[in-house]
Amino acid sequence: MICKPMNFIKIESLFRIALRKSISHHYEPICSTKAPFILLKAIHTSQVGCRDYVYKPYQAPPFEDHDHKNMRLNRPMSPHLTIYAPTLPAMTSIAQRATGSILTFYAIVLSGGALFLSNGIDSIVSMIQSLNLNSFFILILKIILGLPFGYHYFCGIRFCLFNIGKIMDKASLYQTGYQAIIAGGILAVLVAWC
């Protein structure tokens, strides 16, 4: 049976060099054939002067998990997040997820209050008004409650622009990140002030 793998010429030259220099009488290179699960073992014997091709089934290497393989190869542990400075794109992404969770909490509380309270949300508003809090304190509280909405809104627009490929370079990515933070803060202040 004739088998000509991709590197047939290279193997031929290796056979010739091994015979010429008399490195060994039994030279056994291993080359892969077209099928990835079969290895071709070419055995060249100097007594006969011919090549015998023997097919052997592929034997998978023994299973070794990632940590044990790295320990066996003396690879260092990956430092992961401990050596990297936080970047603005990473922090805006994390903050957008956090504000999305806060807004989900707002929606659950408001809908639960409307469904399960006897007088609805109005009873909670009248209870807060009965506390006679300072107007400045109420303004700060409104800003804090409005910041997640403003930030999430403008970061969502930024995320949509990123997905359609409009802000792919690093400079515009950082610029739109700062713009989303500032615009979210301005929107929260405007909503709280009105």
PDB file of C-alpha atoms in Angstrom:
ATOM      1  CA  MET A   1       0.000   0.000   0.000  1.00  0.00           C
ATOM      2  CA  ILE A   2       1.406   3.406  -0.964  1.00  0.00           C
ATOM      3  CA  CYS A   3       0.829   6.274   1.423  1.00  0.00           C
ATOM      4  CA  LYS A   4       2.096   9.733   0.537  1.00  0.00           C
ATOM      5  CA  PRO A   5       1.556  12.104   3.417  1.00  0.00           C
ATOM      6  CA  MET A   6       1.994  15.874   3.025  1.00  0.00           C
ATOM      7  CA  ASN A   7       5.604  15.791   4.211  1.00  0.00           C
ATOM      8  CA  PHE A   8       6.580  12.714   2.170  1.00  0.00           C
ATOM      9  CA  ILE A   9       9.655  14.393   0.647  1.00  0.00           C
ATOM     10  CA  LYS A  10      10.883  15.495   4.058  1.00  0.00           C
ATOM     11  CA  ILE A  11      10.592  11.921   5.398  1.00  0.00           C
ATOM     12  CA  GLU A  12      12.424  10.602   2.344  1.00  0.00           C
ATOM     13  CA  SER A  13      15.308  12.992   2.985  1.00  0.00           C
ATOM     14  CA  LEU A  14      15.365  12.012   6.671  1.00  0.00           C
ATOM     15  CA  PHE A  15      15.622   8.328   5.675  1.00  0.00           C
ATOM     16  CA  ARG A  16      18.517   9.052   3.326  1.00  0.00           C
ATOM     17  CA  ILE A  17      20.407  11.082   5.929  1.00  0.00           C
ATOM     18  CA  ALA A  18      19.890   8.390   8.568  1.00  0.00           C
ATOM     19  CA  LEU A  19      21.200   5.670   6.256  1.00  0.00           C
ATOM     20  CA  ARG A  20      24.075   7.761   4.924  1.00  0.00           C
ATOM     21  CA  LYS A  21      25.391   8.653   8.353  1.00  0.00           C
ATOM     22  CA  SER A  22      24.524   5.208   9.783  1.00  0.00           C
ATOM     23  CA  ILE A  23      22.823   6.793  12.747  1.00  0.00           C
ATOM     24  CA  SER A  24      20.585   3.794  13.235  1.00  0.00           C
ATOM     25  CA  HIS A  25      19.527   0.674  11.392  1.00  0.00           C
ATOM     26  CA  HIS A  26      15.965   1.001  12.592  1.00  0.00           C
ATOM     27  CA  TYR A  27      14.627   4.557  12.039  1.00  0.00           C
ATOM     28  CA  GLU A  28      10.971   5.103  13.081  1.00  0.00           C
ATOM     29  CA  PRO A  29       9.512   8.552  12.295  1.00  0.00           C
ATOM     30  CA  ILE A  30       5.821   9.148  12.935  1.00  0.00           C
ATOM     31  CA  CYS A  31       3.785  11.260  10.527  1.00  0.00           C
ATOM     32  CA  SER A  32       0.064  11.961  10.512  1.00  0.00           C
ATOM     33  CA  THR A  33      -2.072  10.884   7.590  1.00  0.00           C
ATOM     34  CA  LYS A  34      -5.289  12.449   6.350  1.00  0.00           C
ATOM     35  CA  ALA A  35      -7.362  10.801   9.071  1.00  0.00           C
ATOM     36  CA  PRO A  36      -6.577  12.402  12.432  1.00  0.00           C
ATOM     37  CA  PHE A  37      -7.386   9.242  14.373  1.00  0.00           C
ATOM     38  CA  ILE A  38      -4.812   7.046  12.567  1.00  0.00           C
ATOM     39  CA  LEU A  39      -1.051   7.397  12.813  1.00  0.00           C
ATOM     40  CA  LEU A  40       1.242   6.005  10.167  1.00  0.00           C
ATOM     41  CA  LYS A  41       4.375   4.436  11.521  1.00  0.00           C
ATOM     42  CA  ALA A  42       6.995   4.160   8.808  1.00  0.00           C
ATOM     43  CA  ILE A  43       9.609   1.517   9.599  1.00  0.00           C
ATOM     44  CA  HIS A  44      12.736   1.595   7.479  1.00  0.00           C
ATOM     45  CA  THR A  45      14.928  -1.497   7.722  1.00  0.00           C
ATOM     46  CA  SER A  46      18.380  -1.451   6.198  1.00  0.00           C
ATOM     47  CA  GLN A  47      18.562  -5.244   5.749  1.00  0.00           C
ATOM     48  CA  VAL A  48      15.673  -5.442   3.307  1.00  0.00           C
ATOM     49  CA  GLY A  49      16.025  -1.964   1.817  1.00  0.00           C
ATOM     50  CA  CYS A  50      12.284  -1.348   1.578  1.00  0.00           C
ATOM     51  CA  ARG A  51       9.610   0.493   3.522  1.00  0.00           C
ATOM     52  CA  ASP A  52       6.795  -1.189   5.397  1.00  0.00           C
ATOM     53  CA  TYR A  53       3.779   0.932   6.356  1.00  0.00           C
ATOM     54  CA  VAL A  54       1.967  -0.200   9.465  1.00  0.00           C
ATOM     55  CA  TYR A  55      -1.331   1.407  10.523  1.00  0.00           C
ATOM     56  CA  LYS A  56      -1.977   1.695  14.236  1.00  0.00           C
ATOM     57  CA  PRO A  57      -5.167   2.989  15.847  1.00  0.00           C
ATOM     58  CA  TYR A  58      -4.967   6.334  17.584  1.00  0.00           C
ATOM     59  CA  GLN A  59      -4.561   6.139  21.340  1.00  0.00           C
ATOM     60  CA  ALA A  60      -5.770   9.194  23.214  1.00  0.00           C
ATOM     61  CA  PRO A  61      -3.405  10.555  25.845  1.00  0.00           C
ATOM     62  CA  PRO A  62      -4.476   9.928  29.435  1.00  0.00           C
ATOM     63  CA  PHE A  63      -6.825  12.532  30.916  1.00  0.00           C
ATOM     64  CA  GLU A  64      -5.114  15.219  32.941  1.00  0.00           C
ATOM     65  CA  ASP A  65      -6.931  18.262  34.240  1.00  0.00           C
ATOM     66  CA  HIS A  66      -5.649  21.790  33.726  1.00  0.00           C
ATOM     67  CA  ASP A  67      -4.132  22.302  37.182  1.00  0.00           C
ATOM     68  CA  HIS A  68      -2.245  18.997  37.286  1.00  0.00           C
ATOM     69  CA  LYS A  69      -0.872  19.556  33.774  1.00  0.00           C
ATOM     70  CA  ASN A  70       0.401  23.012  34.750  1.00  0.00           C
ATOM     71  CA  MET A  71       1.998  21.603  37.922  1.00  0.00           C
ATOM     72  CA  ARG A  72       3.655  18.798  35.946  1.00  0.00           C
ATOM     73  CA  LEU A  73       5.068  21.289  33.421  1.00  0.00           C
ATOM     74  CA  ASN A  74       6.148  23.688  36.219  1.00  0.00           C
ATOM     75  CA  ARG A  75       4.040  26.514  34.801  1.00  0.00           C
ATOM     76  CA  PRO A  76       3.401  29.463  37.128  1.00  0.00           C
ATOM     77  CA  MET A  77      -0.096  30.242  38.331  1.00  0.00           C
ATOM     78  CA  SER A  78      -1.832  32.946  36.349  1.00  0.00           C
ATOM     79  CA  PRO A  79      -1.998  36.214  38.304  1.00  0.00           C
ATOM     80  CA  HIS A  80      -5.481  36.893  36.892  1.00  0.00           C
ATOM     81  CA  LEU A  81      -6.909  40.235  38.071  1.00  0.00           C
ATOM     82  CA  THR A  82      -4.396  40.925  40.812  1.00  0.00           C
ATOM     83  CA  ILE A  83      -1.759  42.533  38.565  1.00  0.00           C
ATOM     84  CA  TYR A  84      -3.991  44.365  36.108  1.00  0.00           C
ATOM     85  CA  ALA A  85      -5.161  47.929  36.654  1.00  0.00           C
ATOM     86  CA  PRO A  86      -8.899  48.380  36.156  1.00  0.00           C
ATOM     87  CA  THR A  87      -9.672  49.894  32.756  1.00  0.00           C
ATOM     88  CA  LEU A  88     -12.578  52.183  31.948  1.00  0.00           C
ATOM     89  CA  PRO A  89     -14.267  49.787  29.470  1.00  0.00           C
ATOM     90  CA  ALA A  90     -14.176  46.974  32.024  1.00  0.00           C
ATOM     91  CA  MET A  91     -15.477  49.164  34.841  1.00  0.00           C
ATOM     92  CA  THR A  92     -18.283  50.640  32.707  1.00  0.00           C
ATOM     93  CA  SER A  93     -19.337  47.133  31.696  1.00  0.00           C
ATOM     94  CA  ILE A  94     -19.421  45.958  35.316  1.00  0.00           C
ATOM     95  CA  ALA A  95     -21.270  49.121  36.393  1.00  0.00           C
ATOM     96  CA  GLN A  96     -23.822  48.661  33.618  1.00  0.00           C
ATOM     97  CA  ARG A  97     -24.601  45.166  34.851  1.00  0.00           C
ATOM     98  CA  ALA A  98     -24.862  46.424  38.434  1.00  0.00           C
ATOM     99  CA  THR A  99     -27.210  49.276  37.470  1.00  0.00           C
ATOM    100  CA  GLY A 100     -29.305  46.828  35.453  1.00  0.00           C
ATOM    101  CA  SER A 101     -29.686  44.696  38.574  1.00  0.00           C
ATOM    102  CA  ILE A 102     -30.641  47.787  40.619  1.00  0.00           C
ATOM    103  CA  LEU A 103     -33.254  48.781  38.034  1.00  0.00           C
ATOM    104  CA  THR A 104     -34.661  45.253  38.103  1.00  0.00           C
ATOM    105  CA  PHE A 105     -34.939  45.555  41.881  1.00  0.00           C
ATOM    106  CA  TYR A 106     -36.749  48.903  41.453  1.00  0.00           C
ATOM    107  CA  ALA A 107     -39.223  47.312  39.049  1.00  0.00           C
ATOM    108  CA  ILE A 108     -39.901  44.369  41.363  1.00  0.00           C
ATOM    109  CA  VAL A 109     -40.427  46.623  44.405  1.00  0.00           C
ATOM    110  CA  LEU A 110     -42.719  49.035  42.545  1.00  0.00           C
ATOM    111  CA  SER A 111     -44.804  46.302  40.966  1.00  0.00           C
ATOM    112  CA  GLY A 112     -44.947  44.349  44.212  1.00  0.00           C
ATOM    113  CA  GLY A 113     -45.978  47.503  46.079  1.00  0.00           C
ATOM    114  CA  ALA A 114     -48.703  48.267  43.546  1.00  0.00           C
ATOM    115  CA  LEU A 115     -50.044  44.709  43.733  1.00  0.00           C
ATOM    116  CA  PHE A 116     -49.736  43.808  47.390  1.00  0.00           C
ATOM    117  CA  LEU A 117     -50.009  47.023  49.415  1.00  0.00           C
ATOM    118  CA  SER A 118     -53.503  47.952  50.463  1.00  0.00           C
ATOM    119  CA  ASN A 119     -53.257  51.593  49.321  1.00  0.00           C
ATOM    120  CA  GLY A 120     -50.605  51.046  46.626  1.00  0.00           C
ATOM    121  CA  ILE A 121     -47.385  53.044  46.288  1.00  0.00           C
ATOM    122  CA  ASP A 122     -49.165  56.199  47.494  1.00  0.00           C
ATOM    123  CA  SER A 123     -49.077  54.905  51.065  1.00  0.00           C
ATOM    124  CA  ILE A 124     -45.258  54.651  50.926  1.00  0.00           C
ATOM    125  CA  VAL A 125     -44.973  58.173  49.455  1.00  0.00           C
ATOM    126  CA  SER A 126     -47.235  59.613  52.147  1.00  0.00           C
ATOM    127  CA  MET A 127     -45.220  57.775  54.810  1.00  0.00           C
ATOM    128  CA  ILE A 128     -41.962  59.340  53.520  1.00  0.00           C
ATOM    129  CA  GLN A 129     -43.639  62.787  53.443  1.00  0.00           C
ATOM    130  CA  SER A 130     -44.778  62.358  57.037  1.00  0.00           C
ATOM    131  CA  LEU A 131     -41.141  62.002  58.143  1.00  0.00           C
ATOM    132  CA  ASN A 132     -40.649  65.758  57.447  1.00  0.00           C
ATOM    133  CA  LEU A 133     -37.185  65.271  55.920  1.00  0.00           C
ATOM    134  CA  ASN A 134     -35.081  68.197  54.773  1.00  0.00           C
ATOM    135  CA  SER A 135     -35.640  69.130  51.094  1.00  0.00           C
ATOM    136  CA  PHE A 136     -31.874  68.917  50.414  1.00  0.00           C
ATOM    137  CA  PHE A 137     -31.815  65.374  51.832  1.00  0.00           C
ATOM    138  CA  ILE A 138     -34.773  64.406  49.633  1.00  0.00           C
ATOM    139  CA  LEU A 139     -32.977  65.891  46.587  1.00  0.00           C
ATOM    140  CA  ILE A 140     -29.852  63.811  47.334  1.00  0.00           C
ATOM    141  CA  LEU A 141     -32.024  60.719  47.819  1.00  0.00           C
ATOM    142  CA  LYS A 142     -33.720  61.316  44.455  1.00  0.00           C
ATOM    143  CA  ILE A 143     -30.334  61.745  42.743  1.00  0.00           C
ATOM    144  CA  ILE A 144     -29.066  58.493  44.272  1.00  0.00           C
ATOM    145  CA  LEU A 145     -32.221  56.681  43.148  1.00  0.00           C
ATOM    146  CA  GLY A 146     -32.003  58.220  39.644  1.00  0.00           C
ATOM    147  CA  LEU A 147     -28.289  57.604  38.997  1.00  0.00           C
ATOM    148  CA  PRO A 148     -28.700  53.917  38.058  1.00  0.00           C
ATOM    149  CA  PHE A 149     -31.377  54.774  35.501  1.00  0.00           C
ATOM    150  CA  GLY A 150     -29.403  57.624  33.884  1.00  0.00           C
ATOM    151  CA  TYR A 151     -26.154  55.683  33.760  1.00  0.00           C
ATOM    152  CA  HIS A 152     -27.788  52.505  32.458  1.00  0.00           C
ATOM    153  CA  TYR A 153     -29.688  54.445  29.800  1.00  0.00           C
ATOM    154  CA  PHE A 154     -26.623  56.163  28.311  1.00  0.00           C
ATOM    155  CA  CYS A 155     -24.379  53.105  28.640  1.00  0.00           C
ATOM    156  CA  GLY A 156     -27.071  51.122  26.834  1.00  0.00           C
ATOM    157  CA  ILE A 157     -26.896  53.583  23.927  1.00  0.00           C
ATOM    158  CA  ARG A 158     -23.104  53.273  23.994  1.00  0.00           C
ATOM    159  CA  PHE A 159     -23.374  49.473  23.989  1.00  0.00           C
ATOM    160  CA  CYS A 160     -25.698  49.564  20.959  1.00  0.00           C
ATOM    161  CA  LEU A 161     -23.226  51.806  19.096  1.00  0.00           C
ATOM    162  CA  PHE A 162     -20.421  49.403  19.987  1.00  0.00           C
ATOM    163  CA  ASN A 163     -22.421  46.422  18.694  1.00  0.00           C
ATOM    164  CA  ILE A 164     -22.997  48.002  15.291  1.00  0.00           C
ATOM    165  CA  GLY A 165     -19.287  48.815  15.008  1.00  0.00           C
ATOM    166  CA  LYS A 166     -19.362  52.601  15.382  1.00  0.00           C
ATOM    167  CA  ILE A 167     -16.990  53.002  18.333  1.00  0.00           C
ATOM    168  CA  MET A 168     -14.380  50.300  17.873  1.00  0.00           C
ATOM    169  CA  ASP A 169     -11.176  52.295  18.400  1.00  0.00           C
ATOM    170  CA  LYS A 170      -9.736  52.797  21.860  1.00  0.00           C
ATOM    171  CA  ALA A 171      -9.971  56.607  21.934  1.00  0.00           C
ATOM    172  CA  SER A 172     -13.680  56.737  21.119  1.00  0.00           C
ATOM    173  CA  LEU A 173     -14.342  53.859  23.524  1.00  0.00           C
ATOM    174  CA  TYR A 174     -12.855  55.839  26.411  1.00  0.00           C
ATOM    175  CA  GLN A 175     -14.466  59.085  25.248  1.00  0.00           C
ATOM    176  CA  THR A 176     -17.967  57.590  25.075  1.00  0.00           C
ATOM    177  CA  GLY A 177     -17.400  55.936  28.463  1.00  0.00           C
ATOM    178  CA  TYR A 178     -16.723  59.288  30.107  1.00  0.00           C
ATOM    179  CA  GLN A 179     -19.617  60.867  28.206  1.00  0.00           C
ATOM    180  CA  ALA A 180     -22.017  58.165  29.407  1.00  0.00           C
ATOM    181  CA  ILE A 181     -20.963  58.679  33.033  1.00  0.00           C
ATOM    182  CA  ILE A 182     -21.344  62.464  32.829  1.00  0.00           C
ATOM    183  CA  ALA A 183     -24.643  62.316  30.901  1.00  0.00           C
ATOM    184  CA  GLY A 184     -26.066  59.791  33.371  1.00  0.00           C
ATOM    185  CA  GLY A 185     -25.192  62.069  36.285  1.00  0.00           C
ATOM    186  CA  ILE A 186     -26.710  65.119  34.555  1.00  0.00           C
ATOM    187  CA  LEU A 187     -29.908  63.214  33.753  1.00  0.00           C
ATOM    188  CA  ALA A 188     -30.213  62.027  37.372  1.00  0.00           C
ATOM    189  CA  VAL A 189     -29.795  65.588  38.686  1.00  0.00           C
ATOM    190  CA  LEU A 190     -32.338  66.975  36.188  1.00  0.00           C
ATOM    191  CA  VAL A 191     -34.931  64.340  37.031  1.00  0.00           C
ATOM    192  CA  ALA A 192     -34.396  64.859  40.775  1.00  0.00           C
ATOM    193  CA  TRP A 193     -34.576  68.651  40.474  1.00  0.00           C
ATOM    194  CA  CYS A 194     -37.874  68.694  38.521  1.00  0.00           C
TER     195      CYS A 194
END
